[in-house]
Amino acid sequence: MGFTFGFAKAMNARRLTILVAVLVLTLLAAISLRSLPAVSSAGWDVLAASGEVEWRGPDVRIGGWQDLQRADRLPDGAELRTGSDGTAIVAKGLDRIELRPNTELVVAARASSFGKMEIDQTAGSATYTVEKRPSGTFSVHTPFVVAVVKGTKFSVDIEAQETSV
């Protein structure tokens, strides 16, 4: 009988040890996930659009170019282009992009869980107002330069053989 009681006591101690280990690992996982800056899965809000402004989703095999309208919601990776009379303003959180005529860019094609957001601007002019980031960066990739900031307001102008920031 002493053997059975000792065996049961050892099994309960083992179960308690496993339970405590699982709880500690769960707590550590929650703390580590909370310390990373969150990247919103929400898209980009269209605050204004006038003239010829179009967009298409990140998967160009589905759907083609569509007219951009105020109050539209664009997914990350959406491509935008303005015509000769087109302008638009899109925002995600406190980050804001103002597109001027003849501009082409892709919004947040490569957002990451480390607070890094990257925009690809291939043509035209845009002004970026970027929320200050305690960690991570906001960058604009062009054919000639990459502008990387942690929070500021700046313009990127792409011409035939140069980019100015």
PDB file of N, CA, C and O in Angstrom, residues 16-69:
ATOM      1  N   LEU A  16       1.855  18.582 -11.472  1.00  0.00           N
ATOM      2  CA  LEU A  16       1.967  19.956 -11.001  1.00  0.00           C
ATOM      3  C   LEU A  16       3.158  20.649 -11.660  1.00  0.00           C
ATOM      4  O   LEU A  16       3.063  21.803 -12.093  1.00  0.00           O
ATOM      5  N   THR A  17       4.279  19.953 -11.781  1.00  0.00           N
ATOM      6  CA  THR A  17       5.465  20.518 -12.419  1.00  0.00           C
ATOM      7  C   THR A  17       5.181  20.848 -13.882  1.00  0.00           C
ATOM      8  O   THR A  17       5.547  21.920 -14.372  1.00  0.00           O
ATOM      9  N   ILE A  18       4.517  19.939 -14.584  1.00  0.00           N
ATOM     10  CA  ILE A  18       4.184  20.179 -15.993  1.00  0.00           C
ATOM     11  C   ILE A  18       3.232  21.359 -16.120  1.00  0.00           C
ATOM     12  O   ILE A  18       3.409  22.229 -16.984  1.00  0.00           O
ATOM     13  N   LEU A  19       2.236  21.451 -15.268  1.00  0.00           N
ATOM     14  CA  LEU A  19       1.276  22.546 -15.304  1.00  0.00           C
ATOM     15  C   LEU A  19       1.976  23.890 -15.075  1.00  0.00           C
ATOM     16  O   LEU A  19       1.729  24.858 -15.789  1.00  0.00           O
ATOM     17  N   VAL A  20       2.863  23.951 -14.109  1.00  0.00           N
ATOM     18  CA  VAL A  20       3.601  25.187 -13.821  1.00  0.00           C
ATOM     19  C   VAL A  20       4.477  25.554 -15.015  1.00  0.00           C
ATOM     20  O   VAL A  20       4.542  26.722 -15.416  1.00  0.00           O
ATOM     21  N   ALA A  21       5.129  24.578 -15.623  1.00  0.00           N
ATOM     22  CA  ALA A  21       5.979  24.850 -16.783  1.00  0.00           C
ATOM     23  C   ALA A  21       5.157  25.411 -17.940  1.00  0.00           C
ATOM     24  O   ALA A  21       5.568  26.365 -18.602  1.00  0.00           O
ATOM     25  N   VAL A  22       3.995  24.843 -18.194  1.00  0.00           N
ATOM     26  CA  VAL A  22       3.125  25.325 -19.268  1.00  0.00           C
ATOM     27  C   VAL A  22       2.671  26.759 -18.984  1.00  0.00           C
ATOM     28  O   VAL A  22       2.666  27.618 -19.875  1.00  0.00           O
ATOM     29  N   LEU A  23       2.294  27.040 -17.762  1.00  0.00           N
ATOM     30  CA  LEU A  23       1.868  28.397 -17.397  1.00  0.00           C
ATOM     31  C   LEU A  23       3.003  29.403 -17.562  1.00  0.00           C
ATOM     32  O   LEU A  23       2.794  30.514 -18.067  1.00  0.00           O
ATOM     33  N   VAL A  24       4.212  29.043 -17.142  1.00  0.00           N
ATOM     34  CA  VAL A  24       5.364  29.943 -17.272  1.00  0.00           C
ATOM     35  C   VAL A  24       5.663  30.194 -18.748  1.00  0.00           C
ATOM     36  O   VAL A  24       5.895  31.343 -19.165  1.00  0.00           O
ATOM     37  N   LEU A  25       5.656  29.159 -19.580  1.00  0.00           N
ATOM     38  CA  LEU A  25       5.905  29.334 -21.011  1.00  0.00           C
ATOM     39  C   LEU A  25       4.833  30.197 -21.667  1.00  0.00           C
ATOM     40  O   LEU A  25       5.132  31.043 -22.510  1.00  0.00           O
ATOM     41  N   THR A  26       3.596  30.028 -21.277  1.00  0.00           N
ATOM     42  CA  THR A  26       2.503  30.853 -21.808  1.00  0.00           C
ATOM     43  C   THR A  26       2.692  32.316 -21.425  1.00  0.00           C
ATOM     44  O   THR A  26       2.525  33.216 -22.243  1.00  0.00           O
ATOM     45  N   LEU A  27       3.058  32.555 -20.192  1.00  0.00           N
ATOM     46  CA  LEU A  27       3.300  33.919 -19.721  1.00  0.00           C
ATOM     47  C   LEU A  27       4.462  34.557 -20.479  1.00  0.00           C
ATOM     48  O   LEU A  27       4.379  35.704 -20.918  1.00  0.00           O
ATOM     49  N   LEU A  28       5.554  33.825 -20.652  1.00  0.00           N
ATOM     50  CA  LEU A  28       6.709  34.359 -21.384  1.00  0.00           C
ATOM     51  C   LEU A  28       6.353  34.660 -22.836  1.00  0.00           C
ATOM     52  O   LEU A  28       6.767  35.677 -23.387  1.00  0.00           O
ATOM     53  N   ALA A  29       5.572  33.801 -23.463  1.00  0.00           N
ATOM     54  CA  ALA A  29       5.154  34.046 -24.849  1.00  0.00           C
ATOM     55  C   ALA A  29       4.293  35.298 -24.937  1.00  0.00           C
ATOM     56  O   ALA A  29       4.457  36.115 -25.839  1.00  0.00           O
ATOM     57  N   ALA A  30       3.381  35.475 -24.003  1.00  0.00           N
ATOM     58  CA  ALA A  30       2.514  36.661 -24.004  1.00  0.00           C
ATOM     59  C   ALA A  30       3.326  37.933 -23.813  1.00  0.00           C
ATOM     60  O   ALA A  30       3.090  38.939 -24.477  1.00  0.00           O
ATOM     61  N   ILE A  31       4.302  37.903 -22.937  1.00  0.00           N
ATOM     62  CA  ILE A  31       5.140  39.079 -22.696  1.00  0.00           C
ATOM     63  C   ILE A  31       5.959  39.405 -23.929  1.00  0.00           C
ATOM     64  O   ILE A  31       6.063  40.560 -24.336  1.00  0.00           O
ATOM     65  N   SER A  32       6.560  38.401 -24.574  1.00  0.00           N
ATOM     66  CA  SER A  32       7.399  38.667 -25.739  1.00  0.00           C
ATOM     67  C   SER A  32       6.569  39.174 -26.909  1.00  0.00           C
ATOM     68  O   SER A  32       7.003  40.046 -27.645  1.00  0.00           O
ATOM     69  N   LEU A  33       5.366  38.666 -27.105  1.00  0.00           N
ATOM     70  CA  LEU A  33       4.519  39.161 -28.184  1.00  0.00           C
ATOM     71  C   LEU A  33       4.039  40.572 -27.913  1.00  0.00           C
ATOM     72  O   LEU A  33       3.911  41.380 -28.817  1.00  0.00           O
ATOM     73  N   ARG A  34       3.783  40.894 -26.685  1.00  0.00           N
ATOM     74  CA  ARG A  34       3.306  42.240 -26.330  1.00  0.00           C
ATOM     75  C   ARG A  34       4.396  43.280 -26.539  1.00  0.00           C
ATOM     76  O   ARG A  34       4.120  44.425 -26.855  1.00  0.00           O
ATOM     77  N   SER A  35       5.671  42.916 -26.405  1.00  0.00           N
ATOM     78  CA  SER A  35       6.750  43.880 -26.523  1.00  0.00           C
ATOM     79  C   SER A  35       7.059  44.245 -27.969  1.00  0.00           C
ATOM     80  O   SER A  35       7.713  45.232 -28.226  1.00  0.00           O
ATOM     81  N   LEU A  36       6.579  43.436 -28.955  1.00  0.00           N
ATOM     82  CA  LEU A  36       6.791  43.774 -30.351  1.00  0.00           C
ATOM     83  C   LEU A  36       5.768  44.803 -30.794  1.00  0.00           C
ATOM     84  O   LEU A  36       4.609  44.711 -30.438  1.00  0.00           O
ATOM     85  N   PRO A  37       6.185  45.796 -31.599  1.00  0.00           N
ATOM     86  CA  PRO A  37       5.207  46.737 -32.120  1.00  0.00           C
ATOM     87  C   PRO A  37       4.240  46.007 -33.042  1.00  0.00           C
ATOM     88  O   PRO A  37       4.652  45.192 -33.851  1.00  0.00           O
ATOM     89  N   ALA A  38       2.988  46.318 -32.904  1.00  0.00           N
ATOM     90  CA  ALA A  38       1.980  45.662 -33.732  1.00  0.00           C
ATOM     91  C   ALA A  38       1.909  46.330 -35.087  1.00  0.00           C
ATOM     92  O   ALA A  38       2.029  47.538 -35.207  1.00  0.00           O
ATOM     93  N   VAL A  39       1.721  45.534 -36.114  1.00  0.00           N
ATOM     94  CA  VAL A  39       1.461  46.061 -37.439  1.00  0.00           C
ATOM     95  C   VAL A  39      -0.003  45.782 -37.722  1.00  0.00           C
ATOM     96  O   VAL A  39      -0.441  44.643 -37.708  1.00  0.00           O
ATOM     97  N   SER A  40      -0.730  46.834 -37.951  1.00  0.00           N
ATOM     98  CA  SER A  40      -2.159  46.686 -38.158  1.00  0.00           C
ATOM     99  C   SER A  40      -2.441  45.929 -39.438  1.00  0.00           C
ATOM    100  O   SER A  40      -1.795  46.137 -40.454  1.00  0.00           O
ATOM    101  N   SER A  41      -3.414  45.054 -39.376  1.00  0.00           N
ATOM    102  CA  SER A  41      -3.831  44.367 -40.590  1.00  0.00           C
ATOM    103  C   SER A  41      -4.833  45.216 -41.365  1.00  0.00           C
ATOM    104  O   SER A  41      -5.217  44.865 -42.467  1.00  0.00           O
ATOM    105  N   ALA A  42      -5.243  46.322 -40.771  1.00  0.00           N
ATOM    106  CA  ALA A  42      -6.181  47.211 -41.450  1.00  0.00           C
ATOM    107  C   ALA A  42      -5.496  47.826 -42.666  1.00  0.00           C
ATOM    108  O   ALA A  42      -4.294  48.008 -42.693  1.00  0.00           O
ATOM    109  N   GLY A  43      -6.299  48.157 -43.652  1.00  0.00           N
ATOM    110  CA  GLY A  43      -5.755  48.712 -44.878  1.00  0.00           C
ATOM    111  C   GLY A  43      -5.534  50.215 -44.793  1.00  0.00           C
ATOM    112  O   GLY A  43      -5.501  50.806 -43.721  1.00  0.00           O
ATOM    113  N   TRP A  44      -5.396  50.795 -45.948  1.00  0.00           N
ATOM    114  CA  TRP A  44      -5.173  52.226 -46.097  1.00  0.00           C
ATOM    115  C   TRP A  44      -6.504  52.907 -46.400  1.00  0.00           C
ATOM    116  O   TRP A  44      -7.242  52.474 -47.273  1.00  0.00           O
ATOM    117  N   ASP A  45      -6.804  53.985 -45.695  1.00  0.00           N
ATOM    118  CA  ASP A  45      -8.024  54.763 -45.907  1.00  0.00           C
ATOM    119  C   ASP A  45      -7.758  55.843 -46.943  1.00  0.00           C
ATOM    120  O   ASP A  45      -6.746  56.546 -46.870  1.00  0.00           O
ATOM    121  N   VAL A  46      -8.678  55.989 -47.886  1.00  0.00           N
ATOM    122  CA  VAL A  46      -8.575  57.045 -48.887  1.00  0.00           C
ATOM    123  C   VAL A  46      -9.275  58.271 -48.317  1.00  0.00           C
ATOM    124  O   VAL A  46     -10.490  58.278 -48.143  1.00  0.00           O
ATOM    125  N   LEU A  47      -8.497  59.307 -48.005  1.00  0.00           N
ATOM    126  CA  LEU A  47      -9.044  60.527 -47.420  1.00  0.00           C
ATOM    127  C   LEU A  47      -9.526  61.502 -48.488  1.00  0.00           C
ATOM    128  O   LEU A  47     -10.431  62.290 -48.249  1.00  0.00           O
ATOM    129  N   ALA A  48      -8.881  61.470 -49.660  1.00  0.00           N
ATOM    130  CA  ALA A  48      -9.272  62.362 -50.759  1.00  0.00           C
ATOM    131  C   ALA A  48      -8.801  61.755 -52.068  1.00  0.00           C
ATOM    132  O   ALA A  48      -7.775  61.069 -52.109  1.00  0.00           O
ATOM    133  N   ALA A  49      -9.561  62.003 -53.110  1.00  0.00           N
ATOM    134  CA  ALA A  49      -9.178  61.572 -54.462  1.00  0.00           C
ATOM    135  C   ALA A  49      -9.879  62.486 -55.449  1.00  0.00           C
ATOM    136  O   ALA A  49     -11.083  62.704 -55.350  1.00  0.00           O
ATOM    137  N   SER A  50      -9.116  63.040 -56.384  1.00  0.00           N
ATOM    138  CA  SER A  50      -9.734  63.884 -57.414  1.00  0.00           C
ATOM    139  C   SER A  50      -8.987  63.685 -58.732  1.00  0.00           C
ATOM    140  O   SER A  50      -7.815  63.320 -58.743  1.00  0.00           O
ATOM    141  N   GLY A  51      -9.697  63.944 -59.813  1.00  0.00           N
ATOM    142  CA  GLY A  51      -9.106  63.742 -61.132  1.00  0.00           C
ATOM    143  C   GLY A  51      -8.950  62.256 -61.419  1.00  0.00           C
ATOM    144  O   GLY A  51      -9.660  61.416 -60.864  1.00  0.00           O
ATOM    145  N   GLU A  52      -8.025  61.943 -62.283  1.00  0.00           N
ATOM    146  CA  GLU A  52      -7.794  60.552 -62.665  1.00  0.00           C
ATOM    147  C   GLU A  52      -6.887  59.869 -61.643  1.00  0.00           C
ATOM    148  O   GLU A  52      -5.690  60.161 -61.552  1.00  0.00           O
ATOM    149  N   VAL A  53      -7.484  58.988 -60.840  1.00  0.00           N
ATOM    150  CA  VAL A  53      -6.750  58.228 -59.823  1.00  0.00           C
ATOM    151  C   VAL A  53      -7.268  56.792 -59.867  1.00  0.00           C
ATOM    152  O   VAL A  53      -8.476  56.572 -59.779  1.00  0.00           O
ATOM    153  N   GLU A  54      -6.352  55.831 -60.003  1.00  0.00           N
ATOM    154  CA  GLU A  54      -6.739  54.424 -60.081  1.00  0.00           C
ATOM    155  C   GLU A  54      -5.918  53.595 -59.103  1.00  0.00           C
ATOM    156  O   GLU A  54      -4.851  54.005 -58.671  1.00  0.00           O
ATOM    157  N   TRP A  55      -6.439  52.400 -58.817  1.00  0.00           N
ATOM    158  CA  TRP A  55      -5.718  51.467 -57.962  1.00  0.00           C
ATOM    159  C   TRP A  55      -6.028  50.045 -58.409  1.00  0.00           C
ATOM    160  O   TRP A  55      -7.016  49.793 -59.085  1.00  0.00           O
ATOM    161  N   ARG A  56      -5.135  49.137 -58.026  1.00  0.00           N
ATOM    162  CA  ARG A  56      -5.389  47.707 -58.212  1.00  0.00           C
ATOM    163  C   ARG A  56      -4.771  46.965 -57.038  1.00  0.00           C
ATOM    164  O   ARG A  56      -3.815  47.422 -56.419  1.00  0.00           O
ATOM    165  N   GLY A  57      -5.359  45.820 -56.758  1.00  0.00           N
ATOM    166  CA  GLY A  57      -4.930  45.037 -55.604  1.00  0.00           C
ATOM    167  C   GLY A  57      -3.576  44.398 -55.792  1.00  0.00           C
ATOM    168  O   GLY A  57      -3.010  44.401 -56.886  1.00  0.00           O
ATOM    169  N   PRO A  58      -3.044  43.827 -54.707  1.00  0.00           N
ATOM    170  CA  PRO A  58      -1.711  43.231 -54.759  1.00  0.00           C
ATOM    171  C   PRO A  58      -1.630  42.019 -55.684  1.00  0.00           C
ATOM    172  O   PRO A  58      -0.575  41.712 -56.207  1.00  0.00           O
ATOM    173  N   ASP A  59      -2.732  41.338 -55.912  1.00  0.00           N
ATOM    174  CA  ASP A  59      -2.745  40.204 -56.819  1.00  0.00           C
ATOM    175  C   ASP A  59      -3.357  40.668 -58.130  1.00  0.00           C
ATOM    176  O   ASP A  59      -4.576  40.642 -58.310  1.00  0.00           O
ATOM    177  N   VAL A  60      -2.527  41.128 -59.068  1.00  0.00           N
ATOM    178  CA  VAL A  60      -3.014  41.741 -60.306  1.00  0.00           C
ATOM    179  C   VAL A  60      -3.727  40.749 -61.214  1.00  0.00           C
ATOM    180  O   VAL A  60      -4.378  41.144 -62.169  1.00  0.00           O
ATOM    181  N   ARG A  61      -3.623  39.451 -60.924  1.00  0.00           N
ATOM    182  CA  ARG A  61      -4.354  38.470 -61.724  1.00  0.00           C
ATOM    183  C   ARG A  61      -5.847  38.548 -61.448  1.00  0.00           C
ATOM    184  O   ARG A  61      -6.665  38.114 -62.236  1.00  0.00           O
ATOM    185  N   ILE A  62      -6.215  39.116 -60.291  1.00  0.00           N
ATOM    186  CA  ILE A  62      -7.623  39.249 -59.933  1.00  0.00           C
ATOM    187  C   ILE A  62      -7.996  40.718 -60.055  1.00  0.00           C
ATOM    188  O   ILE A  62      -7.532  41.546 -59.290  1.00  0.00           O
ATOM    189  N   GLY A  63      -8.826  41.040 -61.018  1.00  0.00           N
ATOM    190  CA  GLY A  63      -9.269  42.418 -61.189  1.00  0.00           C
ATOM    191  C   GLY A  63      -8.197  43.282 -61.819  1.00  0.00           C
ATOM    192  O   GLY A  63      -7.016  42.990 -61.753  1.00  0.00           O
ATOM    193  N   GLY A  64      -8.615  44.337 -62.441  1.00  0.00           N
ATOM    194  CA  GLY A  64      -7.681  45.270 -63.058  1.00  0.00           C
ATOM    195  C   GLY A  64      -7.719  46.598 -62.328  1.00  0.00           C
ATOM    196  O   GLY A  64      -8.049  46.662 -61.150  1.00  0.00           O
ATOM    197  N   TRP A  65      -7.382  47.644 -63.038  1.00  0.00           N
ATOM    198  CA  TRP A  65      -7.389  48.984 -62.463  1.00  0.00           C
ATOM    199  C   TRP A  65      -8.825  49.422 -62.191  1.00  0.00           C
ATOM    200  O   TRP A  65      -9.713  49.200 -62.999  1.00  0.00           O
ATOM    201  N   GLN A  66      -9.013  50.059 -61.025  1.00  0.00           N
ATOM    202  CA  GLN A  66     -10.328  50.567 -60.632  1.00  0.00           C
ATOM    203  C   GLN A  66     -10.188  52.034 -60.257  1.00  0.00           C
ATOM    204  O   GLN A  66      -9.142  52.458 -59.771  1.00  0.00           O
ATOM    205  N   ASP A  67     -11.267  52.801 -60.447  1.00  0.00           N
ATOM    206  CA  ASP A  67     -11.249  54.199 -60.017  1.00  0.00           C
ATOM    207  C   ASP A  67     -11.135  54.257 -58.496  1.00  0.00           C
ATOM    208  O   ASP A  67     -11.799  53.489 -57.786  1.00  0.00           O
ATOM    209  N   LEU A  68     -10.317  55.162 -58.015  1.00  0.00           N
ATOM    210  CA  LEU A  68     -10.145  55.359 -56.578  1.00  0.00           C
ATOM    211  C   LEU A  68     -11.147  56.411 -56.112  1.00  0.00           C
ATOM    212  O   LEU A  68     -11.259  57.481 -56.716  1.00  0.00           O
ATOM    213  N   GLN A  69     -11.882  56.101 -55.065  1.00  0.00           N
ATOM    214  CA  GLN A  69     -12.893  57.002 -54.530  1.00  0.00           C
ATOM    215  C   GLN A  69     -12.579  57.345 -53.082  1.00  0.00           C
ATOM    216  O   GLN A  69     -12.040  56.518 -52.341  1.00  0.00           O
TER     217      GLN A  69
END
